[in-house]
XYZ file of C-alpha atoms in Angstrom:
468
model
C 13.747 21.377 -32.567
C 14.079 18.594 -30.130
C 11.007 19.703 -28.174
C 8.896 19.636 -31.328
C 10.037 16.254 -32.091
C 9.211 15.089 -28.561
C 5.807 16.651 -28.650
C 4.965 15.194 -32.070
C 6.227 11.712 -31.180
C 4.402 11.693 -27.863
C 1.219 12.707 -29.515
C 1.498 10.018 -32.246
C 1.946 7.358 -29.579
C -1.216 8.539 -27.729
C -3.095 8.345 -31.091
C -1.909 4.851 -31.565
C -3.227 3.912 -28.218
C -6.545 5.314 -29.101
C -6.758 2.983 -32.105
C -5.506 -0.089 -30.131
C -7.455 -3.387 -30.369
C -6.379 -5.001 -27.255
C -5.245 -4.217 -23.807
C -1.740 -5.575 -24.477
C -1.397 -3.053 -27.343
C -2.454 -0.241 -24.946
C 0.134 -1.544 -22.376
C 2.864 -1.536 -25.087
C 1.920 1.965 -26.250
C 2.179 3.126 -22.626
C 5.604 1.546 -22.306
C 6.755 3.176 -25.384
C 5.210 6.531 -24.343
C 7.248 6.442 -21.029
C 10.434 5.259 -22.606
C 10.045 8.390 -24.804
C 9.525 10.557 -21.755
C 12.600 8.992 -20.071
C 14.692 9.466 -23.041
C 13.782 13.180 -23.554
C 14.376 13.745 -19.713
C 17.702 12.062 -19.923
C 18.695 14.322 -22.958
C 17.399 17.279 -21.123
C 19.391 16.722 -17.980
C 22.434 15.490 -19.743
C 22.902 19.206 -20.988
C 21.385 18.820 -24.323
C 18.546 20.921 -23.498
C 20.276 23.824 -21.592
C 19.191 27.098 -23.149
C 18.019 25.187 -26.261
C 15.025 26.447 -28.079
C 12.793 25.757 -30.896
C 12.522 29.252 -32.571
C 10.544 31.525 -30.285
C 8.007 28.896 -29.375
C 9.693 26.627 -26.817
C 12.764 26.861 -24.634
C 14.286 24.434 -22.017
C 14.622 26.632 -19.037
C 15.072 25.480 -15.441
C 11.411 25.865 -14.658
C 10.332 23.744 -17.585
C 12.996 21.091 -16.727
C 12.220 20.775 -13.136
C 8.453 20.506 -13.434
C 8.703 18.259 -16.504
C 10.688 15.817 -14.253
C 7.823 15.766 -11.774
C 5.249 15.463 -14.416
C 6.786 12.351 -15.952
C 7.245 10.740 -12.373
C 3.618 11.378 -11.335
C 2.147 10.508 -14.820
C 3.967 7.202 -14.726
C 2.438 6.231 -11.473
C -0.867 7.485 -12.631
C -0.725 5.092 -15.649
C 0.391 2.248 -13.360
C -2.431 2.794 -10.961
C -5.065 3.289 -13.712
C -4.399 -0.227 -15.229
C -5.967 -1.672 -12.008
C -8.540 0.991 -11.634
C -9.889 0.388 -15.099
C -9.708 -3.403 -14.930
C -13.489 -3.647 -15.054
C -13.920 -1.190 -18.003
C -14.512 -2.214 -21.543
C -11.738 -1.844 -24.206
C -13.236 1.379 -25.677
C -13.216 3.141 -22.291
C -9.897 1.890 -21.552
C -8.114 3.028 -24.685
C -9.781 6.432 -24.703
C -8.796 7.025 -21.162
C -5.096 6.044 -21.635
C -4.869 8.010 -24.887
C -6.144 11.055 -23.193
C -3.860 10.717 -20.106
C -0.944 10.689 -22.576
C -2.269 13.552 -24.655
C -2.762 15.356 -21.304
C 0.713 14.702 -20.212
C 2.065 15.802 -23.532
C 0.003 19.155 -23.471
C 1.144 19.977 -19.933
C 4.826 19.285 -20.904
C 4.280 21.775 -23.946
C 3.037 24.473 -21.430
C 6.138 23.865 -19.235
C 8.460 24.495 -22.134
C 6.548 27.307 -23.869
C 8.685 30.388 -24.221
C 5.940 32.392 -25.808
C 2.643 33.743 -24.271
C 0.591 32.553 -27.164
C 2.048 29.094 -27.060
C 1.361 28.853 -23.334
C -2.130 29.835 -24.006
C -2.589 27.190 -26.728
C -1.213 24.356 -24.585
C -3.341 25.061 -21.699
C -6.380 25.221 -23.890
C -5.353 21.710 -25.172
C -5.327 20.461 -21.691
C -8.846 21.624 -21.228
C -10.106 19.294 -24.056
C -8.081 16.340 -22.728
C -9.091 16.764 -19.230
C -12.768 17.039 -20.309
C -12.549 13.616 -21.906
C -11.009 12.135 -18.742
C -13.845 13.665 -16.475
C -16.450 12.175 -18.571
C -14.768 8.759 -18.437
C -17.689 6.943 -16.390
C -20.252 8.113 -18.952
C -22.828 9.216 -16.523
C -25.159 12.195 -16.288
C -23.150 13.448 -13.434
C -19.697 13.248 -15.249
C -21.299 14.715 -18.357
C -22.354 17.780 -16.395
C -18.915 17.981 -14.735
C -17.214 17.749 -18.138
C -19.439 20.418 -19.916
C -18.998 22.667 -16.854
C -15.208 22.142 -16.983
C -15.126 22.998 -20.648
C -17.281 26.103 -20.289
C -15.622 27.530 -17.246
C -11.964 26.821 -18.545
C -12.780 28.255 -21.974
C -14.123 31.395 -20.244
C -11.000 31.557 -18.179
C -8.647 30.898 -21.132
C -10.660 33.683 -23.053
C -10.047 36.104 -20.287
C -6.282 35.263 -20.314
C -6.293 35.753 -24.068
C -7.739 39.290 -23.625
C -4.926 39.851 -21.102
C -2.215 38.777 -23.510
C -3.648 41.049 -26.101
C -3.610 44.067 -23.660
C -0.067 43.030 -22.744
C 1.080 43.093 -26.395
C -0.870 46.448 -26.813
C 0.797 47.944 -23.712
C 4.376 46.804 -24.652
C 3.929 47.298 -28.422
C 5.836 44.195 -28.886
C 5.590 42.291 -32.179
C 6.887 39.105 -30.650
C 4.969 37.390 -27.793
C 7.966 35.616 -26.424
C 8.573 36.092 -22.801
C 12.043 37.485 -23.195
C 10.958 40.081 -25.786
C 7.975 41.331 -23.811
C 10.154 41.438 -20.548
C 12.685 43.741 -22.392
C 10.110 46.379 -23.157
C 7.521 45.851 -20.283
C 8.747 48.796 -18.336
C 7.767 51.200 -21.208
C 4.185 49.852 -21.207
C 1.177 51.711 -19.910
C 0.552 51.066 -16.189
C -3.302 50.814 -16.751
C -2.818 48.321 -19.409
C -0.338 46.304 -17.526
C -2.511 46.062 -14.359
C -5.554 45.105 -16.383
C -3.747 42.560 -18.383
C -2.244 40.915 -15.217
C -5.786 40.815 -13.589
C -7.109 39.067 -16.552
C -4.405 36.571 -16.993
C -4.436 35.825 -13.261
C -8.136 35.314 -13.308
C -8.056 33.280 -16.428
C -5.345 30.863 -15.497
C -6.646 30.569 -11.975
C -8.896 27.837 -13.492
C -5.687 25.742 -14.133
C -3.859 26.667 -10.941
C -7.124 26.027 -8.812
C -6.819 29.464 -7.374
C -9.388 32.026 -6.576
C -11.738 33.090 -8.348
C -12.129 30.032 -10.878
C -11.025 27.323 -8.426
C -14.487 25.577 -8.412
C -13.868 23.969 -11.826
C -10.928 22.193 -10.591
C -12.659 20.901 -7.605
C -15.416 19.528 -9.705
C -12.914 17.941 -12.148
C -10.990 16.046 -9.499
C -14.386 14.929 -7.907
C -15.592 13.595 -11.307
C -12.421 12.197 -12.757
C -10.996 8.639 -11.686
C -8.790 9.064 -8.834
C -5.457 8.379 -10.662
C -6.269 10.941 -13.240
C -7.327 13.426 -10.424
C -3.642 12.927 -9.199
C -2.467 14.232 -12.408
C -4.898 17.094 -12.704
C -4.390 18.167 -9.211
C -0.500 18.339 -9.593
C 0.764 18.379 -13.151
C -1.893 20.667 -14.511
C -1.996 22.887 -11.376
C 1.736 23.246 -11.889
C 1.152 24.318 -15.555
C -1.136 27.061 -14.284
C 1.362 28.113 -11.620
C 4.095 28.388 -14.184
C 2.084 30.388 -16.592
C 1.183 32.931 -13.784
C 4.775 33.036 -12.477
C 6.141 33.797 -15.847
C 3.811 36.671 -16.169
C 4.709 37.788 -12.675
C 8.400 37.789 -13.654
C 7.481 40.023 -16.702
C 6.379 42.790 -14.483
C 9.364 42.607 -12.187
C 10.988 45.622 -13.714
C 7.860 47.718 -14.076
C 6.344 50.255 -11.659
C 3.183 48.056 -11.346
C 5.065 45.159 -9.791
C 4.279 46.203 -6.240
C 0.565 46.404 -7.177
C 0.679 42.960 -8.772
C 2.233 41.510 -5.712
C -0.658 43.014 -3.621
C -3.142 41.420 -5.912
C -1.450 38.026 -5.439
C -1.666 38.403 -1.678
C -5.262 39.229 -1.816
C -5.901 36.160 -4.140
C -3.775 33.953 -1.960
C -5.497 34.836 1.188
C -8.909 34.225 -0.367
C -7.893 30.878 -1.737
C -6.400 29.818 1.672
C -9.687 30.879 3.291
C -11.860 29.113 0.826
C -9.803 25.919 0.936
C -9.704 25.931 4.842
C -13.461 26.624 5.216
C -14.580 24.039 2.661
C -12.410 21.502 4.085
C -14.848 21.431 6.904
C -18.032 21.376 4.751
C -17.408 18.772 2.057
C -18.665 15.158 2.543
C -16.511 13.511 -0.224
C -12.776 12.558 0.119
C -11.783 13.587 -3.294
C -13.368 17.028 -2.993
C -11.716 17.228 0.354
C -8.210 16.699 -1.232
C -9.202 19.258 -3.975
C -9.893 21.909 -1.465
C -6.524 21.123 0.069
C -4.987 21.870 -3.328
C -6.842 25.301 -3.362
C -5.434 25.947 0.081
C -1.798 25.043 -0.809
C -1.946 27.012 -3.979
C -3.151 29.991 -1.940
C -0.031 29.609 0.137
C 2.062 29.680 -2.893
C 0.347 32.811 -4.243
C 1.136 34.461 -0.892
C 4.752 33.494 -1.256
C 4.910 35.220 -4.789
C 3.036 38.266 -3.338
C 5.309 38.831 -0.312
C 8.356 38.574 -2.658
C 11.958 38.038 -1.526
C 12.745 34.576 -0.165
C 9.022 33.968 -0.334
C 9.391 33.289 -4.170
C 11.800 30.695 -3.743
C 9.606 29.161 -0.990
C 6.577 29.300 -3.271
C 8.314 27.402 -5.966
C 9.569 24.758 -3.518
C 6.210 24.583 -1.958
C 4.646 23.718 -5.248
C 7.320 21.141 -6.103
C 6.735 19.150 -2.727
C 2.981 19.607 -3.067
C 3.237 17.596 -6.289
C 4.698 14.556 -4.430
C 2.233 14.828 -1.518
C -1.118 15.451 -3.265
C -0.427 12.823 -5.978
C 0.352 10.244 -3.248
C -2.916 11.174 -1.430
C -5.033 10.910 -4.446
C -3.545 7.574 -5.645
C -4.244 6.240 -1.962
C -7.901 7.393 -2.413
C -7.951 5.236 -5.694
C -7.200 2.230 -3.323
C -9.865 3.385 -0.911
C -12.416 3.251 -3.612
C -11.507 -0.447 -4.272
C -12.584 -1.295 -0.786
C -15.767 0.903 -0.296
C -16.650 1.699 -3.854
C -17.067 5.404 -2.830
C -15.690 8.459 -1.161
C -18.298 9.375 1.459
C -16.728 10.877 4.488
C -19.530 10.218 6.958
C -19.949 6.628 6.078
C -16.355 5.232 5.586
C -14.157 3.983 8.453
C -12.019 1.219 9.887
C -9.563 1.409 7.145
C -6.659 0.679 9.354
C -7.888 -2.875 9.830
C -8.656 -3.416 6.164
C -5.552 -1.854 4.588
C -2.936 -1.052 7.212
C -0.395 0.080 4.563
C -2.852 2.395 2.897
C -4.059 3.790 6.263
C -0.461 4.442 7.242
C 0.004 6.223 3.839
C -3.021 8.359 4.564
C -2.107 9.265 8.081
C 1.428 10.040 7.104
C 0.067 12.109 4.206
C -2.070 13.898 6.820
C 0.946 14.857 8.799
C 2.968 15.927 5.800
C 0.340 18.040 4.131
C -0.356 19.835 7.407
C 3.464 20.886 7.271
C 4.543 19.065 10.404
C 8.308 18.072 10.292
C 9.673 16.324 8.545
C 7.360 17.692 5.974
C 9.085 19.894 3.203
C 5.856 22.227 3.353
C 7.147 23.169 7.045
C 10.166 24.730 5.343
C 8.292 26.616 2.700
C 5.475 27.740 4.994
C 8.061 28.881 7.660
C 9.968 30.879 5.042
C 6.788 32.501 3.853
C 5.857 33.480 7.332
C 9.241 34.881 8.112
C 9.124 37.051 4.946
C 5.696 38.286 6.015
C 6.765 39.142 9.480
C 9.782 40.942 8.159
C 7.566 42.932 5.834
C 5.433 43.964 8.767
C 2.214 42.463 7.476
C 0.840 41.211 10.906
C -2.571 41.142 9.611
C -1.468 38.546 7.025
C 0.456 36.533 9.686
C -2.744 36.407 11.792
C -4.964 35.290 8.745
C -2.456 32.589 7.738
C -2.142 31.146 11.191
C -5.828 31.051 11.965
C -6.672 29.547 8.658
C -3.875 26.946 8.922
C -5.241 25.912 12.339
C -8.666 25.152 10.742
C -6.755 23.165 7.974
C -5.036 21.173 10.695
C -8.208 20.418 12.577
C -10.165 19.473 9.458
C -7.444 17.122 8.125
C -6.989 15.375 11.537
C -10.721 14.924 11.940
C -11.307 13.485 8.429
C -8.343 11.211 8.040
C -8.582 9.793 11.562
C -12.326 9.224 10.925
C -11.509 7.207 7.842
C -8.992 4.939 9.528
C -10.636 4.376 12.880
C -14.293 5.159 13.017
C -16.822 2.162 12.596
C -17.477 1.559 8.959
C -21.188 2.117 7.884
C -20.897 1.109 4.229
C -20.864 -2.445 2.612
C -17.303 -3.360 1.478
C -16.625 -3.697 -2.228
C -15.894 -7.229 -3.360
C -12.516 -6.257 -4.480
C -9.714 -6.504 -1.823
C -7.390 -3.613 -1.316
C -4.303 -3.816 -3.508
C -1.504 -3.311 -0.966
C 1.141 -3.006 -3.805
C -0.666 0.082 -5.179
C -0.739 1.510 -1.570
C 3.171 1.004 -1.343
C 3.740 2.653 -4.702
C 1.618 5.669 -3.692
C 3.419 5.733 -0.318
C 6.740 6.027 -2.167
C 5.846 9.489 -3.612
C 5.217 10.519 0.015
C 8.470 9.203 1.242
C 10.115 11.234 -1.520
C 8.454 14.316 -0.217
C 9.612 13.571 3.365
C 13.177 13.101 2.001
C 13.023 16.703 0.544
C 11.893 17.887 3.993
C 15.062 16.664 5.494
C 17.579 17.024 2.689
C 17.267 19.207 -0.444
C 19.807 18.117 -3.148
C 22.067 20.934 -4.436
C 20.877 20.425 -7.983
C 17.278 21.107 -6.829
C 18.351 24.265 -4.912
C 20.132 25.481 -7.997
C 17.112 24.962 -10.329
C 14.738 26.681 -7.746
C 17.378 29.606 -7.447
C 17.172 30.114 -11.285
C 13.434 29.838 -11.316
C 12.932 32.264 -8.341
C 15.487 34.848 -9.672
C 13.782 38.170 -10.767
């Protein structure tokens, strides 16, 4: 019941922000919204939400609790950075944007806590509508095209996932679509139906996880959306897609098709890693560049799930740490836009002289996202490689190492160019806000702390999530 109250109250605050008649009212609505998030989080981690449920629709499990905490943290920084980002926008644009950010945060949280296949599907479809409105924020022909493309491709993907859910229900002959009920009878299902259902759900939700084959819509969304909102889409929403796929993956753990499903995840992971690595070399826009980095990292997470064993723990840890790192980099890109009014890779440079704090944040982010110590991604990628070697999949080890070398080269080339090459564009009249650069850097520092020390509470939560 508490989850339903939280979702309803958060939605009402977002609607109130949409009807605001002044920026001060929007700010007050945002303050109230994040106080509600903090209150719900405190109740959750104080033990009130442990194994609690709202019928067969929502449940407070370890996965939902952990990713909800990350969501609230990132969403708060997104709201804070957006206030400066939208300072030149009119009231209508501002209130619509902030209302959609709050609704998107609420819908993502609903997907995290969903204990039912149908509820997960509904919540992810709700994120499509909220994200599309954010993508269209600038009201240009380009953003309109991106918004319609996002709605069309995501709706197609969600429809595929819906067919997969129907097949899963038919295969298990389960009247309830709750994860626990389906898992209890999944082993009795038709292998052909289970395989087809998994393929459809994986392909459908790949538009949210930014994974092959529907990764392109996420790249376009992050390109068209304001940089702070892209930080939320590329982390919070991607995590929702990851959890949706992880929960279906766990349903099949006791079935005879589980080995086949792991092989499919390995193939999808390698293809995503290859696409991300190769397109990092081709794109000429820093936001697209970071988006393809997300595709590459989600490919690594999919490989972790596919290899199994400790790779599942590493995949969850990888996604958790990626949330801190990628949100920090996207927020730093929002500050870059203040200076250059654009994201063109081949024309921007000399950032180290203009905003030293922001440049240090980008260079440090480069080191961390490439999985060099003290990056937490070093731990997760090393665990996945170790499991891959133990499984004797040397072809996979070779592919991963080759593609990761391409990623390292691309990141070094692009970030060093931004910080040190001569600038060719005229500078934007607005000076860089170093306070925003410091706040974005704080998320990166949190990731680096996790690379050196993982709290016991975090390890326990990930142990519970990764248990099959």
